[in-house]
Coordinates of C-alpha atoms and ligand atoms in Angstrom, one line a residue:
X19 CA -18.7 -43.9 -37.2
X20 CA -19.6 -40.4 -38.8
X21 CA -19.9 -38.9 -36.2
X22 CA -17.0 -40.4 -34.5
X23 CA -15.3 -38.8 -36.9
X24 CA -17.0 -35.4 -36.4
X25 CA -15.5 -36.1 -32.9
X26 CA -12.3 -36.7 -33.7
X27 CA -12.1 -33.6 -35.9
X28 CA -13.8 -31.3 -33.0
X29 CA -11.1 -31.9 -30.7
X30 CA -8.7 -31.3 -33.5
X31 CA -9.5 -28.4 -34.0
X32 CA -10.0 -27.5 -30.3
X33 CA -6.7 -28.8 -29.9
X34 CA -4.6 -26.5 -32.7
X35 CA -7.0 -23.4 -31.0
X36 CA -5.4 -24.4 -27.8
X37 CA -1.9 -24.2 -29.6
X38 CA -2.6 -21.1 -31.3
X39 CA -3.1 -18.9 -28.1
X40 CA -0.4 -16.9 -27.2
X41 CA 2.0 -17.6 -24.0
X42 CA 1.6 -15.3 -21.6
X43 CA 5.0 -14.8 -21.3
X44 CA 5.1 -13.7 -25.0
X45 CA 1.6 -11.9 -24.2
X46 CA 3.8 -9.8 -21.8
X47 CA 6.3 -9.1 -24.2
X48 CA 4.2 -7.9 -26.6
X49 CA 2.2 -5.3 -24.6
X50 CA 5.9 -3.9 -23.3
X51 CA 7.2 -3.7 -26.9
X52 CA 4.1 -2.0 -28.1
X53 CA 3.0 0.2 -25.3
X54 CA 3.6 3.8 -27.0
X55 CA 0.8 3.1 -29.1
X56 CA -1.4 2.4 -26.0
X57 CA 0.5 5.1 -23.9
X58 CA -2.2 7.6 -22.8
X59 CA -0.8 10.9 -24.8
X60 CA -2.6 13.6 -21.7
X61 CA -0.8 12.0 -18.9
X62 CA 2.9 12.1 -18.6
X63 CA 3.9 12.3 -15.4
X64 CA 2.9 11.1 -11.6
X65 CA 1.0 14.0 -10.1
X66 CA -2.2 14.4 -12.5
X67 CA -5.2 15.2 -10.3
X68 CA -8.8 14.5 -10.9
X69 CA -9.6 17.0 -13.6
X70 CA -6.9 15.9 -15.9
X71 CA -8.8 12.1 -16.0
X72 CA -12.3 13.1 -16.4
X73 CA -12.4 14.3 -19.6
X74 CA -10.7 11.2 -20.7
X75 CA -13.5 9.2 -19.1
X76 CA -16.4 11.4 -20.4
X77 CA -14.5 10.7 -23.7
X78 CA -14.4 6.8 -23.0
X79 CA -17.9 7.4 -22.5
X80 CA -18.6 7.6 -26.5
X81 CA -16.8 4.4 -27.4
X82 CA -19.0 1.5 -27.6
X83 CA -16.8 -0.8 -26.1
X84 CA -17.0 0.9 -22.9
X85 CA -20.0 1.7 -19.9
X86 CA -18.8 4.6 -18.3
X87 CA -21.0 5.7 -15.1
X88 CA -20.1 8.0 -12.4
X89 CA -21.1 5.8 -9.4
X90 CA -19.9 7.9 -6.2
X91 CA -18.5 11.0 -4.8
X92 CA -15.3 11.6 -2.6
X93 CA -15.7 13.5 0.3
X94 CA -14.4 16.9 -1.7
X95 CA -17.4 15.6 -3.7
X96 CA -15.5 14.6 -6.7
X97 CA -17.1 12.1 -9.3
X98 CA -15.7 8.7 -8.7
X99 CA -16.2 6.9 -12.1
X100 CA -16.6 2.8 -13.1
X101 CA -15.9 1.7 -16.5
X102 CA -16.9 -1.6 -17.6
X103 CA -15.7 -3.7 -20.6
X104 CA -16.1 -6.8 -21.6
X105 CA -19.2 -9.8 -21.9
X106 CA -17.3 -12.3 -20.8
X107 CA -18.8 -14.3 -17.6
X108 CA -15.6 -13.7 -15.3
X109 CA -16.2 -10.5 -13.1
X110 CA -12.8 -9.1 -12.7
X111 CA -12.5 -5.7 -10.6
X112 CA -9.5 -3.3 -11.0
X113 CA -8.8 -0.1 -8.6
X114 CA -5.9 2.2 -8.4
X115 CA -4.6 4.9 -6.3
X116 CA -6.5 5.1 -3.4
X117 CA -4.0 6.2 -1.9
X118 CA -4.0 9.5 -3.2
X119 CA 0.1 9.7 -4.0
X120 CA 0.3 6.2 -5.8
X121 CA -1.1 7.0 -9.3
X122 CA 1.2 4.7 -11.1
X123 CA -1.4 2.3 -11.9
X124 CA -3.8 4.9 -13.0
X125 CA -1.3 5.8 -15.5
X126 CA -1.2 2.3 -16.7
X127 CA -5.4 1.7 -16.4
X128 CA -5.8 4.3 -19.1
X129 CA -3.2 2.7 -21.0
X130 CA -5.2 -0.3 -21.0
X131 CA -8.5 1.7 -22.3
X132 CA -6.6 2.7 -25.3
X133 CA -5.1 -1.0 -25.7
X134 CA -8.8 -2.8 -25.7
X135 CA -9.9 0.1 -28.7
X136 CA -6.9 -0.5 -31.0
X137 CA -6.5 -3.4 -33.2
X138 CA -2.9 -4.7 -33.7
X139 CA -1.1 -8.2 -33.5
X140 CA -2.3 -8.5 -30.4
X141 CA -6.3 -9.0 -31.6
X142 CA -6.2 -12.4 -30.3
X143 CA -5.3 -11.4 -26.5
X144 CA -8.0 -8.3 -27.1
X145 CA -11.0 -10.6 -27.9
X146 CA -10.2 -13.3 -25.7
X147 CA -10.2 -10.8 -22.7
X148 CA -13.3 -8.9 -23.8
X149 CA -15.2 -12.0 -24.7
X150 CA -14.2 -14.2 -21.9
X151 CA -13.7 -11.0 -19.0
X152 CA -15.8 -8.6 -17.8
X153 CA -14.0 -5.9 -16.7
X154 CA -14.9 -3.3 -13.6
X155 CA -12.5 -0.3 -13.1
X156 CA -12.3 2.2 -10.9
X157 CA -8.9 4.1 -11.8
X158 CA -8.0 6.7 -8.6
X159 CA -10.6 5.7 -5.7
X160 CA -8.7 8.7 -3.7
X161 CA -9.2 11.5 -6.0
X162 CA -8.6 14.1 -3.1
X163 CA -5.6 12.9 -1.8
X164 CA -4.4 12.7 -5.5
X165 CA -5.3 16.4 -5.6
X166 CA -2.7 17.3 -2.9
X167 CA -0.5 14.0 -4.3
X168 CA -0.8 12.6 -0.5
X169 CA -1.4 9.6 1.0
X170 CA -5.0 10.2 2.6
X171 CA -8.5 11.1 2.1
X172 CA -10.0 14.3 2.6
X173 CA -11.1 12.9 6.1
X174 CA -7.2 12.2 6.6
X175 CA -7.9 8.3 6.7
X176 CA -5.8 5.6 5.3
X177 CA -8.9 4.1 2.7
X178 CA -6.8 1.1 3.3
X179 CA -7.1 1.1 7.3
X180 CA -11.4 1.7 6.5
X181 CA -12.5 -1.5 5.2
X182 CA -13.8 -2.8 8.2
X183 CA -15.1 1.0 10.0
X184 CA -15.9 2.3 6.2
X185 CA -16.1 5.5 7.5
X186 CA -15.0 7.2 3.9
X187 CA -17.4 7.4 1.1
X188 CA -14.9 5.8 -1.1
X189 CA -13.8 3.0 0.7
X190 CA -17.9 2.5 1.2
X191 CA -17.9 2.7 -2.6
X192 CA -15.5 0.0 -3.3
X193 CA -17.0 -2.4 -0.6
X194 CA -20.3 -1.7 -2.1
X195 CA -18.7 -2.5 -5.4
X196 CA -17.5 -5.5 -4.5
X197 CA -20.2 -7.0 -3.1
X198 CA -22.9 -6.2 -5.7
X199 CA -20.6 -7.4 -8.6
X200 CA -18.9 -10.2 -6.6
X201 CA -16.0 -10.3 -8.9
X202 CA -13.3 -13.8 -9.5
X203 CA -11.2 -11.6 -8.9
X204 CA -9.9 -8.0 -7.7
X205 CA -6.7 -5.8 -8.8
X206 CA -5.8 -4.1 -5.6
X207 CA -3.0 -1.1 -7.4
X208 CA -0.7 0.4 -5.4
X209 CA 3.0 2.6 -5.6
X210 CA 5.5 1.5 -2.9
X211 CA 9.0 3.2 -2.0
X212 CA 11.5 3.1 -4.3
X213 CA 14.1 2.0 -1.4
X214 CA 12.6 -1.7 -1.1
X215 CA 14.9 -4.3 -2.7
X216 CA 13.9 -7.9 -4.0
X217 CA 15.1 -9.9 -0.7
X218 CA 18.6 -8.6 0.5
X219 CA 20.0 -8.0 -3.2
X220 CA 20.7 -4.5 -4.6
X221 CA 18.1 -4.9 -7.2
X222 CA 15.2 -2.2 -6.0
X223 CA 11.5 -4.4 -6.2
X224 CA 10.3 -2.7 -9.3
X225 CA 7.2 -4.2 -9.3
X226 CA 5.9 -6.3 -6.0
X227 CA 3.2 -8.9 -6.0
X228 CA 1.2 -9.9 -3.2
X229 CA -2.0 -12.7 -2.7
X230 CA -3.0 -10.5 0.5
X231 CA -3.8 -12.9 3.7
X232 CA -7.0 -13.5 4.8
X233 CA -6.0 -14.6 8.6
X234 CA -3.0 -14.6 10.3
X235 CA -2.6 -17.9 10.1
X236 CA -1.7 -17.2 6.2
X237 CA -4.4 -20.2 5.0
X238 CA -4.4 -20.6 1.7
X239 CA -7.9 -21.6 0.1
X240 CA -9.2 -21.9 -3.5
X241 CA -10.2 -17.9 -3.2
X242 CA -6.0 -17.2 -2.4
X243 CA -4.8 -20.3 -4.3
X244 CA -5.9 -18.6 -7.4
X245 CA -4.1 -15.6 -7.0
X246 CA -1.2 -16.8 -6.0
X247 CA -0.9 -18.8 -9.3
X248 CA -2.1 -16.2 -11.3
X249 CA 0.8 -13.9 -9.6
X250 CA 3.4 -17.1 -10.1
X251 CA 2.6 -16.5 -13.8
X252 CA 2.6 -12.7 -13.8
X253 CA 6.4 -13.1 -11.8
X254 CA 7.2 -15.5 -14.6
X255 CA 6.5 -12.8 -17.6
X256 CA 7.9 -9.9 -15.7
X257 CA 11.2 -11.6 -15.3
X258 CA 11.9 -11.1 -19.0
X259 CA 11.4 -7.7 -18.8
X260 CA 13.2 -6.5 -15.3
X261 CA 15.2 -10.0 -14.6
X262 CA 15.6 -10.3 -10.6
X263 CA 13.2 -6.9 -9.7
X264 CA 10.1 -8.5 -8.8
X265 CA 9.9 -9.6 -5.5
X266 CA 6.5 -9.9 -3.1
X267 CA 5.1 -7.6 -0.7
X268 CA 4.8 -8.8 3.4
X269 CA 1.9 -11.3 3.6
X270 CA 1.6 -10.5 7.2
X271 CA -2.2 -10.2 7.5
X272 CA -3.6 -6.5 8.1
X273 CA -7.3 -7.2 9.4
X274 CA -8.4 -3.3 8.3
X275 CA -7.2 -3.3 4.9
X276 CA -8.6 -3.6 1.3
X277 CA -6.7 -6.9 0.3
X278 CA -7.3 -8.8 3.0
X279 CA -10.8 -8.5 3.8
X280 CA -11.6 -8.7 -0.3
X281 CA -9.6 -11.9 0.2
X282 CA -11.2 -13.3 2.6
X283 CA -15.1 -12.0 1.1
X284 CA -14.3 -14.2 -1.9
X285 CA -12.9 -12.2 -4.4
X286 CA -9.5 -13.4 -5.7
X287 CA -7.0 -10.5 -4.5
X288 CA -4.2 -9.2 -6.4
X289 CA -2.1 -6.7 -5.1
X290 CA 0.5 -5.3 -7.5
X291 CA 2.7 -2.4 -5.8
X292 CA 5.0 -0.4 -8.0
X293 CA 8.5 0.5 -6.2
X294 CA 11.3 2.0 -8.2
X295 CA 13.8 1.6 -11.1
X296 CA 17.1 3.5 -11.5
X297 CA 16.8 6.8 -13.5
X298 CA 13.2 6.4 -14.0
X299 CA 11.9 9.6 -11.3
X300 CA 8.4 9.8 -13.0
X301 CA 7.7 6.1 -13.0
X302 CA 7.0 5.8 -16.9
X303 CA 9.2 2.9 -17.8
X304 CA 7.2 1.1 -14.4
X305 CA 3.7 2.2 -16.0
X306 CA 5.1 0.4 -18.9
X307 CA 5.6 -2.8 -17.0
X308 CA 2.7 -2.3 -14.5
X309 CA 0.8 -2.1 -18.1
X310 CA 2.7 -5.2 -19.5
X311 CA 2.0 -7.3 -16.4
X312 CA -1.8 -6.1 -15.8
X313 CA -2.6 -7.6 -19.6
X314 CA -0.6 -10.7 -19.0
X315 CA -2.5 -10.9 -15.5
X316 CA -6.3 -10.6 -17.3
X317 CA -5.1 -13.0 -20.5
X318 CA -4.0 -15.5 -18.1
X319 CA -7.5 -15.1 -16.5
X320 CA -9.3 -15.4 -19.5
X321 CA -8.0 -18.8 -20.8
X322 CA -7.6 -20.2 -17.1
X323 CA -3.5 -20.1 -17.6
X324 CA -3.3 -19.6 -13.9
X325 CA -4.2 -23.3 -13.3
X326 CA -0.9 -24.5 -14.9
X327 CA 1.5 -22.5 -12.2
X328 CA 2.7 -24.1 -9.5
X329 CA 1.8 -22.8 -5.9
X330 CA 5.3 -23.5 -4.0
X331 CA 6.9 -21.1 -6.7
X332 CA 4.7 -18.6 -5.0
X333 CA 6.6 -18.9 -1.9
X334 CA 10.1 -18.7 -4.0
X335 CA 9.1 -15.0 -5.0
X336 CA 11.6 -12.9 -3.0
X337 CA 10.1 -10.8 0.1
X338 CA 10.5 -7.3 0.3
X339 CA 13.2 -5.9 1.8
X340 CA 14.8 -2.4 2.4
X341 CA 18.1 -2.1 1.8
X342 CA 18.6 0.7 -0.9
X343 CA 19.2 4.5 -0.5
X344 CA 19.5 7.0 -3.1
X345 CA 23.1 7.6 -2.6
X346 CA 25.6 5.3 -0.8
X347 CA 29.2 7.1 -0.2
X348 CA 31.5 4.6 1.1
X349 CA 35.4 4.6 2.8
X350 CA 35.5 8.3 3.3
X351 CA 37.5 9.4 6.6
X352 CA 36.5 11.8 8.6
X353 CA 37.0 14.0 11.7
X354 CA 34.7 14.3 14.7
X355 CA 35.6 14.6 18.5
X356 CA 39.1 15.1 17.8
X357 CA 38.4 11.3 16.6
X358 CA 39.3 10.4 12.6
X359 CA 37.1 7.7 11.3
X360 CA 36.0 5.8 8.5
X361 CA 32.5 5.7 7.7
X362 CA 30.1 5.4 5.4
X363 CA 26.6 7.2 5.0
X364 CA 23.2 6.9 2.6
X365 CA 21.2 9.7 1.1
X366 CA 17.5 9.6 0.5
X367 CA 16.0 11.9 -1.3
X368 CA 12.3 13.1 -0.3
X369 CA 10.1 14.6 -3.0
X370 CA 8.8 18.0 -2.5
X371 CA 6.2 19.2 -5.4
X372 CA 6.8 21.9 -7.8
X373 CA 4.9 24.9 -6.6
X374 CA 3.7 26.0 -9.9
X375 CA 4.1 23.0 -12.3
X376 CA 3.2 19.0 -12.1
X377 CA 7.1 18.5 -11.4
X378 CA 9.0 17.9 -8.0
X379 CA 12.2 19.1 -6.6
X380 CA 14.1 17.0 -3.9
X381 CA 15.3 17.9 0.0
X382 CA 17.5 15.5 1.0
X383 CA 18.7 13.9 4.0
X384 CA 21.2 11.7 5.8
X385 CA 19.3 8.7 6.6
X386 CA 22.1 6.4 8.0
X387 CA 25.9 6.5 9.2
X388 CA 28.3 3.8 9.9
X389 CA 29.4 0.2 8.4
X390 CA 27.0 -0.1 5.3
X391 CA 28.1 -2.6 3.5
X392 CA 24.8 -4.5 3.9
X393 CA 23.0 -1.7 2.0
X394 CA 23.1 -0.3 -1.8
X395 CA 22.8 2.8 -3.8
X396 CA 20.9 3.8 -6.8
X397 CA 24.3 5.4 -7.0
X398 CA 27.2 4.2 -5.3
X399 CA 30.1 6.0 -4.8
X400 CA 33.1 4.6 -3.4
X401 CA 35.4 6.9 -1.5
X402 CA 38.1 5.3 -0.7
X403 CA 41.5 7.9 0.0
X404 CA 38.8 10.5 0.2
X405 CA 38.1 12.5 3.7
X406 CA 34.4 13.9 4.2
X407 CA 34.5 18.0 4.8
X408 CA 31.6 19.8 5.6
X409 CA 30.2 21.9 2.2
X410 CA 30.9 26.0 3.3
X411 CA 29.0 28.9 3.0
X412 CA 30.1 31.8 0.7
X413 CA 30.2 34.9 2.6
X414 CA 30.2 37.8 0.5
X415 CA 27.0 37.9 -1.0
X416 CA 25.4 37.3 -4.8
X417 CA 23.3 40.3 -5.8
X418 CA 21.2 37.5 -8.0
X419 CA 21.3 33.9 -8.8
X420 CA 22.0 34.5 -12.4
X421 CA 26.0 35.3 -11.2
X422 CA 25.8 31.5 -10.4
X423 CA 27.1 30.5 -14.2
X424 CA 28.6 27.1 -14.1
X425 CA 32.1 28.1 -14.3
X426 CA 31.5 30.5 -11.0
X427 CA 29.7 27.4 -9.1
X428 CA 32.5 25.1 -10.3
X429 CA 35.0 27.4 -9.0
X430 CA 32.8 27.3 -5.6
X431 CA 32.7 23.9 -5.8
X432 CA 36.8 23.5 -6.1
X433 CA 37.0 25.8 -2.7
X434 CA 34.3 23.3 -0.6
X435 CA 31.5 25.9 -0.8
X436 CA 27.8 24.2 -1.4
X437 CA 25.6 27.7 -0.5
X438 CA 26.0 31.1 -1.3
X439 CA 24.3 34.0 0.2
X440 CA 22.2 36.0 -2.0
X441 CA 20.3 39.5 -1.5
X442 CA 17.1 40.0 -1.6
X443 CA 16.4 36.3 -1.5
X444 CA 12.6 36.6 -0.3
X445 CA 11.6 38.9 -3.1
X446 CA 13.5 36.3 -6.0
X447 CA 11.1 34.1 -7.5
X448 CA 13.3 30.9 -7.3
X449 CA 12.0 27.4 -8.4
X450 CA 14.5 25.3 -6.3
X451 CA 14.9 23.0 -9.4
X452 CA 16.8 25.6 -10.9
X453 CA 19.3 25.9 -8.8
X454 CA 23.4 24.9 -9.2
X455 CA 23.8 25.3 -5.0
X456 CA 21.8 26.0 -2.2
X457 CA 20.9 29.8 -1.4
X458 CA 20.4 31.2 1.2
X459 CA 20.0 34.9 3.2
X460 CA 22.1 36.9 4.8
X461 CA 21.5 36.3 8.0
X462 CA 20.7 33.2 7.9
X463 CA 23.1 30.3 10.0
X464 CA 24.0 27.4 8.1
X465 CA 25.6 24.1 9.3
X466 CA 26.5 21.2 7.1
X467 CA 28.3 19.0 9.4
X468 CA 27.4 15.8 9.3
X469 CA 24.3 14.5 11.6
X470 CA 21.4 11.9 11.0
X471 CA 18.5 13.3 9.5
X472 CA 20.7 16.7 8.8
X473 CA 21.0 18.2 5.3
X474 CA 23.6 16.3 2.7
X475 CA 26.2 19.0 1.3
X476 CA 29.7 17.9 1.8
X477 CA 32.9 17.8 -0.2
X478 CA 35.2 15.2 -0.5
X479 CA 38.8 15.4 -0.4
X480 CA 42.0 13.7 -1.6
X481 CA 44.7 13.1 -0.2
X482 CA 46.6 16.2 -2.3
X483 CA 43.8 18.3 -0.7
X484 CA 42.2 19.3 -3.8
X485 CA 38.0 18.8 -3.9
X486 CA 37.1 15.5 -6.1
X487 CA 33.6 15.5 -5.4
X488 CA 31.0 17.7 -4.0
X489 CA 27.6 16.3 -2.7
X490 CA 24.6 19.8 -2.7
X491 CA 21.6 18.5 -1.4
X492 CA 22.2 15.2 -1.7
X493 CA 23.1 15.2 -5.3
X494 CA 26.9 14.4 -5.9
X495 CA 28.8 16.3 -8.5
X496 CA 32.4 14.5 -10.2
X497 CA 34.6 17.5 -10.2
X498 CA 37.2 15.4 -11.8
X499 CA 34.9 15.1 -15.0
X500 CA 34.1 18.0 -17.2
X501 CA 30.6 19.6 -17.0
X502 CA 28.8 18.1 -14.1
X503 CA 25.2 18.8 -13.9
X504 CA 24.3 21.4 -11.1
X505 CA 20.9 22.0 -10.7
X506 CA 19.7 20.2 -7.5
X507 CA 20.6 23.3 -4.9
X508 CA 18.3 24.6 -2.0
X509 CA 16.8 27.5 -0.8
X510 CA 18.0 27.2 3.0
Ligands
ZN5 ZN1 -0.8 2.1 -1.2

């Protein structure tokens, strides 16, 4: 009867543990809420490179809480680092960036660091993840393409076409990893464009999810089953945060890359690809989420949470689709062939990096011209009663840029000039970012009439004739409101 009893009051108590632990949902929350005290003070923007990370790892290095080992070299011969935390007997395995222009996920990796040492509200969520969790991370596989901010290795491969060939060191070092620690499962961290919408809405896919394939046939086993859930519940947290931007990447299988094959060699596969949000160009309110949804991901591991998610609600998580530019102008006439038309057109905006600072500048483009009412803008602009007039170019000549004050390029603006000419242009030391128009030399021929894939600096016009807006390098500027901001111009 005792120890009946003894029973009885073991499950009790098992039971009110059970009802103590935090939802993940809640778990989520929390880790948004409070992520400036995690935030990682010495990066602050997208394009840090190697040598800003490793003294942050040689300083992890000191904490007990973390094993910090330098366990390959990039092809440039840069240290590729693991850091392990955690006793717990599920192996989970995080990577970022290796793709060297995706560091979003770095960003919110180091975040994480910083969240297992502090001790806060969230204690619980800490312990059960450190006790329960082992942790393997490898934050920026692709130190050298992260060094130039591109895409590639130093060998110009795609680490995510070399799983199979594994002709890179580092995608050697990250099969070798996986196969010696055999994780549950495997955070596969990626950026995505920032023009990919959640299904056909205008909502951009802020943060994309994907249980990566392991055939074509899409079969889904225990090994994908269990990410899929654990991504159901990870969809489920994030929808508080950014309601309607999640969506989930192409499952089409890709038989050379990461995901798949990791898949399909047992480890459960996460992928979790970070897209855009509006006004957000250096992707900190996304490391905020990405960091949010990575420590809902590895609670939900640790107390097995991903068993209560459903696995149709997988397939209810919107695809990826692309249907947003940077700038839609819409209903503007306008005259071509002798032939006046209404049309519409989208901007994109391509990044070009700073030459002398961490930053970027933009070069735009026309991307697409015609009926878009299918497609969206981060900024929308309806121009309705408004005709489409090629931006000018100021002939008499500026002897510097500083005679561009704002009243003189609002003035410009007014007349349906975007560029000036200015003297001496080779020998000014411009950072484009500066810049209220484009420049250009004095010699140089210009032409901003309207063509796919051409420049975007246009004015638009009312009816009266009179200039309401003007779009410089893709950036549009109200003329009918006071002080527009006017620094996106180009040196042409
Ligand atoms: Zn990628």
């Amino acid at each position: 009867m005792q120890r009946f009893l003894i029973l009885i009051l073991l499950f009790m108590t098992l039971f009110e543990a059970q009802c103590q632990t935090i939802p993940s949902t809640e778990v989520a929350q929390q880790a948004f809420k409070q992520h400036s005290t995690y935030k990682e003070p010495a990066i602050q923007n997208r394009r840090f490179k190697h040598q800003d990370i490793v003294p942050l790892l040689e300083k992890l290095k000191q904490h007990p809480l973390f094993e910090v080992e330098v366990v390959g070299k990039s092809v440039e011969e840069r240290d590729l680092y693991l850091v392990k935390a955690g006793t717990g007997e599920i192996k989970v395995m995080l990577w970022s960036q290796m793709h060297g222009d995706e560091s979003t996920a770095t960003m919110a990796l180091f975040d994480l660091f910083n969240f297992l040492q502090q001790s806060d509200q969230l204690d619980p969520v800490r312990q059960q993840i450190l006790q329960n969790l082992t942790l393997y991370i490898v934050p920026m596989l692709n130190p050298d393409g992260a060094e130039q901010f591109k895409r590639r290795n130093a060998l110009q491969l795609d680490l995510n076409r070399d799983a199979l060939r594994l002709q890179s060191p580092e995608a050697q070092l990250l099969k070798s990893l996986r196969d010696s620690l055999n994780p549950e499962f495997g955070f596969n961290l990626h950026d995505q464009s920032r023009h990919y919408t959640v299904g056909t809405t205008s909502k951009p896919a802020t943060i994309s999810f994907l249980a990566p394939a392991f055939d074509h046939a899409q079969t889904v086993n225990t090994v994908r089953d269990r990410a899929m859930r654990t991504i159901v519940g990870m969809n489920e947290a994030l929808q508080q945060l950014i309601p309607g931007q999640v969506a989930k990447y192409s499952d089409e299988h890709e038989p050379r890359a990461f995901g798949d094959n990791i898949q399909k060699w047992g480890t459960s596969v996460i992928l979790i690809e970070s897209g855009g949000y509006q006004d957000d160009p250096e992707k900190q309110l996304i490391r905020q989420l990405n960091f949010a949804s990575i420590v809902s991901a590895l609670h939900l591991i640790a107390e097995n949470g991903y068993t209560n998610y459903a696995l149709e609600d997988y397939y209810r998580i919107p695809e990826n689709e692309r249907y947003l530019y940077d700038v839609v102008v819409r209903n503007v006439r306008y005259e071509d062939n002798n032939m006046n038309i209404l049309l519409d057109f989208g901007i994109i905006r391509d990044e070009v990096p700073s030459p002398n600072d961490k930053g970027f500048y933009h070069r735009s483009s026309v991307q697409e011209i015609g009926d878009m009412s299918v497609f969206y803008g981060y900024e929308d602009i309806d121009g309705k009663g408004l005709t489409l007039v090629p931006g000018k170019v100021y002939s008499k000549p500026f002897k510097s840029i500083a005679a561009l004050t704002p009243e003189r390029t609002r003035e410009l603006l007014l007349d349906g000039y975007t560029t000036v000419r200015v003297e001496k242009l080779s020998s000014a030391n411009i950072t484009p970012s500066d810049l209220p128009l484009n420049v250009t030399a004095l010699n140089s021929k210009i032409n901003h009439t309207l063509r796919l894939e051409g420049g975007a600096n246009f004015v638009l016009k009312g009816a009266d004739g009179k200039v309401k807006y003007a779009i410089v390098n893709g950036f549009v500027y109200n003329l009918q409101g006071d002080k527009p901001a006017l620094f996106h111009g180009l040196v042409l």
